[in-house]
Amino acid sequence: MPANLPPDYFAAEKRYREARTPKEKIEALREMLAVMPKHKGTEHLQGDLKRRIARHLEEAKKKPKIGKAAAPDYIEKEGAGQLALVGLPNSGKSSILAAVTNAHPQVADYPFSTFRPLAGMMPYQDIQIQLVDLPPISEEYTESWVYNIIRCADLAVLVVDLGASQPEEQVLSLVRMLERVNIRLSKSSGERADGLSVITKKAVVVGNKADAGGAKFRADRLVESRGIREGFAIQFISAKTGANLGEMKEFFFNGLEILRIYTKAPGKKSDLEKPYILPKGSTVLDVAKAIHKDFVERFRFARIWGSEKYDGQMVQRDHRVEDGDVIEIHI
Ligand SMILES: Nc1nc2c(ncn2[C@@H]2O[C@H](COP(=O)(O)OP(=O)(O)O)[C@@H](O)[C@H]2O)c(=O)[nH]1
Ligand SMILES: [Mg+2]
């Protein structure tokens, strides 16, 4: 039944799903409980949250096992966003990482040549985007930490092989395998109330090996496949020849749905060196919050440059900002 949960609840729920330690989980659950409306319709959910808190409290009491190497199930985020490269064996995930980042993964023509996550930074214009290369997802065997990394990434990149048969089937099998571990891939990044155990993750498709024989035919088939086209944005590339890698970088940036916002102190020049990264749809007040939490209380108005229409105009707190805007906050 609809419980009319507020946005704060979903923000806390997202933190809960991405939390790594019992302590982080408990904090997120307590916040979910605190912000949710308390009425008949939410009783069931309240009970569920309380049980979860109790369970994580038990978990937190247990001593960690010593002598066992920690599974690398989380990659510290760096840069403007984190992308996980997801694909069947040999689709070219490691080759993509090698082609556009500073990392040097092992590229091999046999499956399972990648067995640890490896991150690299991809420069895109004035920012860096983090790519994480993973072992393949396959029906035979997938290590569970691979799924944890996908859960925490900002965007899943489904890499398919245009040199192999039926790339549309490759996409569908990745979707199926992730669905089994409660990761639901979607075209958009919006949070949905799918329950606590299911996570919705935005995904895009990269068709690699566009240079291979028959690739053009398979690429056309992939685009024509309604299920895929309606489900995901698609980009064709060749990691080998370098074809469309520039387009792919832009495709990744667009997939992240982020904005680069530059700030400027009144009477000074703007700081064009390091933009603040905010999700699409952010407002001037979100920018103020990103600069300093006190700015929210003290905010009076802002001036904005950019988006062609604006040249220092005064705007209010709920004005939506665009990629590339320069903002001057007045407090
Ligand atoms: N023809 C062609 N081969 C590629 C391309 N990208 C990767 N390969 C080859 O495909 C094989 C698997 O590549 P790899 O990056 O290790 O795949 P991974 O298992 O997904 O990490 C290697 O032999 C690569 O040289 C490409 O764009 N075109
Ligand atoms: Mg690999």
PDB file of N, CA, C and O in Angstrom, residues 63-88:
ATOM      1  N   LYS A  63      32.899 -10.004  16.555  1.00  0.00           N
ATOM      2  CA  LYS A  63      34.265  -9.590  16.242  1.00  0.00           C
ATOM      3  C   LYS A  63      34.566  -9.935  14.791  1.00  0.00           C
ATOM      4  O   LYS A  63      34.174 -10.990  14.307  1.00  0.00           O
ATOM      5  N   PRO A  64      35.268  -9.060  14.086  1.00  0.00           N
ATOM      6  CA  PRO A  64      35.633  -9.416  12.715  1.00  0.00           C
ATOM      7  C   PRO A  64      36.632 -10.583  12.702  1.00  0.00           C
ATOM      8  O   PRO A  64      37.457 -10.705  13.601  1.00  0.00           O
ATOM      9  N   LYS A  65      36.506 -11.423  11.711  1.00  0.00           N
ATOM     10  CA  LYS A  65      37.431 -12.557  11.599  1.00  0.00           C
ATOM     11  C   LYS A  65      38.810 -12.031  11.232  1.00  0.00           C
ATOM     12  O   LYS A  65      38.962 -11.176  10.384  1.00  0.00           O
ATOM     13  N   ILE A  66      39.807 -12.580  11.889  1.00  0.00           N
ATOM     14  CA  ILE A  66      41.166 -12.130  11.604  1.00  0.00           C
ATOM     15  C   ILE A  66      41.855 -13.160  10.710  1.00  0.00           C
ATOM     16  O   ILE A  66      41.565 -14.349  10.776  1.00  0.00           O
ATOM     17  N   GLY A  67      42.745 -12.680   9.882  1.00  0.00           N
ATOM     18  CA  GLY A  67      43.530 -13.607   9.078  1.00  0.00           C
ATOM     19  C   GLY A  67      42.944 -13.876   7.703  1.00  0.00           C
ATOM     20  O   GLY A  67      43.536 -14.566   6.897  1.00  0.00           O
ATOM     21  N   LYS A  68      41.787 -13.299   7.451  1.00  0.00           N
ATOM     22  CA  LYS A  68      41.180 -13.528   6.151  1.00  0.00           C
ATOM     23  C   LYS A  68      41.252 -12.220   5.353  1.00  0.00           C
ATOM     24  O   LYS A  68      40.877 -11.169   5.855  1.00  0.00           O
ATOM     25  N   ALA A  69      41.757 -12.311   4.139  1.00  0.00           N
ATOM     26  CA  ALA A  69      41.879 -11.096   3.340  1.00  0.00           C
ATOM     27  C   ALA A  69      40.490 -10.543   3.024  1.00  0.00           C
ATOM     28  O   ALA A  69      39.591 -11.290   2.669  1.00  0.00           O
ATOM     29  N   ALA A  70      40.323  -9.250   3.211  1.00  0.00           N
ATOM     30  CA  ALA A  70      39.025  -8.639   2.946  1.00  0.00           C
ATOM     31  C   ALA A  70      38.709  -8.726   1.458  1.00  0.00           C
ATOM     32  O   ALA A  70      39.567  -8.495   0.616  1.00  0.00           O
ATOM     33  N   ALA A  71      37.472  -9.071   1.164  1.00  0.00           N
ATOM     34  CA  ALA A  71      37.064  -9.132  -0.240  1.00  0.00           C
ATOM     35  C   ALA A  71      37.019  -7.710  -0.790  1.00  0.00           C
ATOM     36  O   ALA A  71      36.522  -6.809  -0.121  1.00  0.00           O
ATOM     37  N   PRO A  72      37.550  -7.490  -1.970  1.00  0.00           N
ATOM     38  CA  PRO A  72      37.560  -6.137  -2.527  1.00  0.00           C
ATOM     39  C   PRO A  72      36.181  -5.793  -3.075  1.00  0.00           C
ATOM     40  O   PRO A  72      35.992  -5.697  -4.271  1.00  0.00           O
ATOM     41  N   ASP A  73      35.225  -5.628  -2.177  1.00  0.00           N
ATOM     42  CA  ASP A  73      33.857  -5.470  -2.681  1.00  0.00           C
ATOM     43  C   ASP A  73      33.409  -4.020  -2.745  1.00  0.00           C
ATOM     44  O   ASP A  73      32.240  -3.727  -2.911  1.00  0.00           O
ATOM     45  N   TYR A  74      34.350  -3.121  -2.621  1.00  0.00           N
ATOM     46  CA  TYR A  74      33.994  -1.710  -2.751  1.00  0.00           C
ATOM     47  C   TYR A  74      35.207  -0.971  -3.282  1.00  0.00           C
ATOM     48  O   TYR A  74      36.322  -1.204  -2.832  1.00  0.00           O
ATOM     49  N   ILE A  75      34.976  -0.105  -4.231  1.00  0.00           N
ATOM     50  CA  ILE A  75      36.068   0.716  -4.758  1.00  0.00           C
ATOM     51  C   ILE A  75      35.774   2.144  -4.358  1.00  0.00           C
ATOM     52  O   ILE A  75      34.713   2.686  -4.687  1.00  0.00           O
ATOM     53  N   GLU A  76      36.698   2.711  -3.608  1.00  0.00           N
ATOM     54  CA  GLU A  76      36.557   4.097  -3.164  1.00  0.00           C
ATOM     55  C   GLU A  76      36.261   4.984  -4.376  1.00  0.00           C
ATOM     56  O   GLU A  76      36.958   4.905  -5.389  1.00  0.00           O
ATOM     57  N   LYS A  77      35.203   5.800  -4.268  1.00  0.00           N
ATOM     58  CA  LYS A  77      34.850   6.635  -5.417  1.00  0.00           C
ATOM     59  C   LYS A  77      35.815   7.790  -5.574  1.00  0.00           C
ATOM     60  O   LYS A  77      36.226   8.408  -4.595  1.00  0.00           O
ATOM     61  N   GLU A  78      36.138   8.077  -6.830  1.00  0.00           N
ATOM     62  CA  GLU A  78      36.984   9.224  -7.143  1.00  0.00           C
ATOM     63  C   GLU A  78      36.414   9.909  -8.369  1.00  0.00           C
ATOM     64  O   GLU A  78      35.819   9.255  -9.221  1.00  0.00           O
ATOM     65  N   GLY A  79      36.637  11.206  -8.466  1.00  0.00           N
ATOM     66  CA  GLY A  79      36.184  11.932  -9.652  1.00  0.00           C
ATOM     67  C   GLY A  79      34.690  12.210  -9.625  1.00  0.00           C
ATOM     68  O   GLY A  79      34.044  12.159  -8.580  1.00  0.00           O
ATOM     69  N   ALA A  80      34.145  12.487 -10.805  1.00  0.00           N
ATOM     70  CA  ALA A  80      32.769  12.978 -10.902  1.00  0.00           C
ATOM     71  C   ALA A  80      31.721  11.872 -10.865  1.00  0.00           C
ATOM     72  O   ALA A  80      30.539  12.140 -10.706  1.00  0.00           O
ATOM     73  N   GLY A  81      32.142  10.624 -11.029  1.00  0.00           N
ATOM     74  CA  GLY A  81      31.181   9.528 -11.015  1.00  0.00           C
ATOM     75  C   GLY A  81      31.888   8.209 -11.223  1.00  0.00           C
ATOM     76  O   GLY A  81      33.004   8.181 -11.757  1.00  0.00           O
ATOM     77  N   GLN A  82      31.232   7.131 -10.774  1.00  0.00           N
ATOM     78  CA  GLN A  82      31.853   5.807 -10.886  1.00  0.00           C
ATOM     79  C   GLN A  82      31.012   4.904 -11.799  1.00  0.00           C
ATOM     80  O   GLN A  82      29.819   4.725 -11.584  1.00  0.00           O
ATOM     81  N   LEU A  83      31.670   4.356 -12.811  1.00  0.00           N
ATOM     82  CA  LEU A  83      30.999   3.465 -13.756  1.00  0.00           C
ATOM     83  C   LEU A  83      31.531   2.049 -13.572  1.00  0.00           C
ATOM     84  O   LEU A  83      32.741   1.851 -13.486  1.00  0.00           O
ATOM     85  N   ALA A  84      30.643   1.072 -13.556  1.00  0.00           N
ATOM     86  CA  ALA A  84      31.085  -0.322 -13.477  1.00  0.00           C
ATOM     87  C   ALA A  84      30.944  -0.953 -14.856  1.00  0.00           C
ATOM     88  O   ALA A  84      29.887  -0.857 -15.486  1.00  0.00           O
ATOM     89  N   LEU A  85      32.014  -1.590 -15.333  1.00  0.00           N
ATOM     90  CA  LEU A  85      31.979  -2.259 -16.639  1.00  0.00           C
ATOM     91  C   LEU A  85      31.475  -3.678 -16.437  1.00  0.00           C
ATOM     92  O   LEU A  85      32.117  -4.502 -15.776  1.00  0.00           O
ATOM     93  N   VAL A  86      30.302  -3.945 -16.992  1.00  0.00           N
ATOM     94  CA  VAL A  86      29.628  -5.217 -16.754  1.00  0.00           C
ATOM     95  C   VAL A  86      29.471  -5.943 -18.086  1.00  0.00           C
ATOM     96  O   VAL A  86      28.999  -5.358 -19.057  1.00  0.00           O
ATOM     97  N   GLY A  87      29.880  -7.209 -18.129  1.00  0.00           N
ATOM     98  CA  GLY A  87      29.708  -7.914 -19.393  1.00  0.00           C
ATOM     99  C   GLY A  87      30.041  -9.383 -19.294  1.00  0.00           C
ATOM    100  O   GLY A  87      30.564  -9.846 -18.278  1.00  0.00           O
ATOM    101  N   LEU A  88      29.732 -10.078 -20.381  1.00  0.00           N
ATOM    102  CA  LEU A  88      30.071 -11.495 -20.455  1.00  0.00           C
ATOM    103  C   LEU A  88      31.590 -11.604 -20.674  1.00  0.00           C
ATOM    104  O   LEU A  88      32.240 -10.610 -20.996  1.00  0.00           O
TER     105      LEU A  88
END
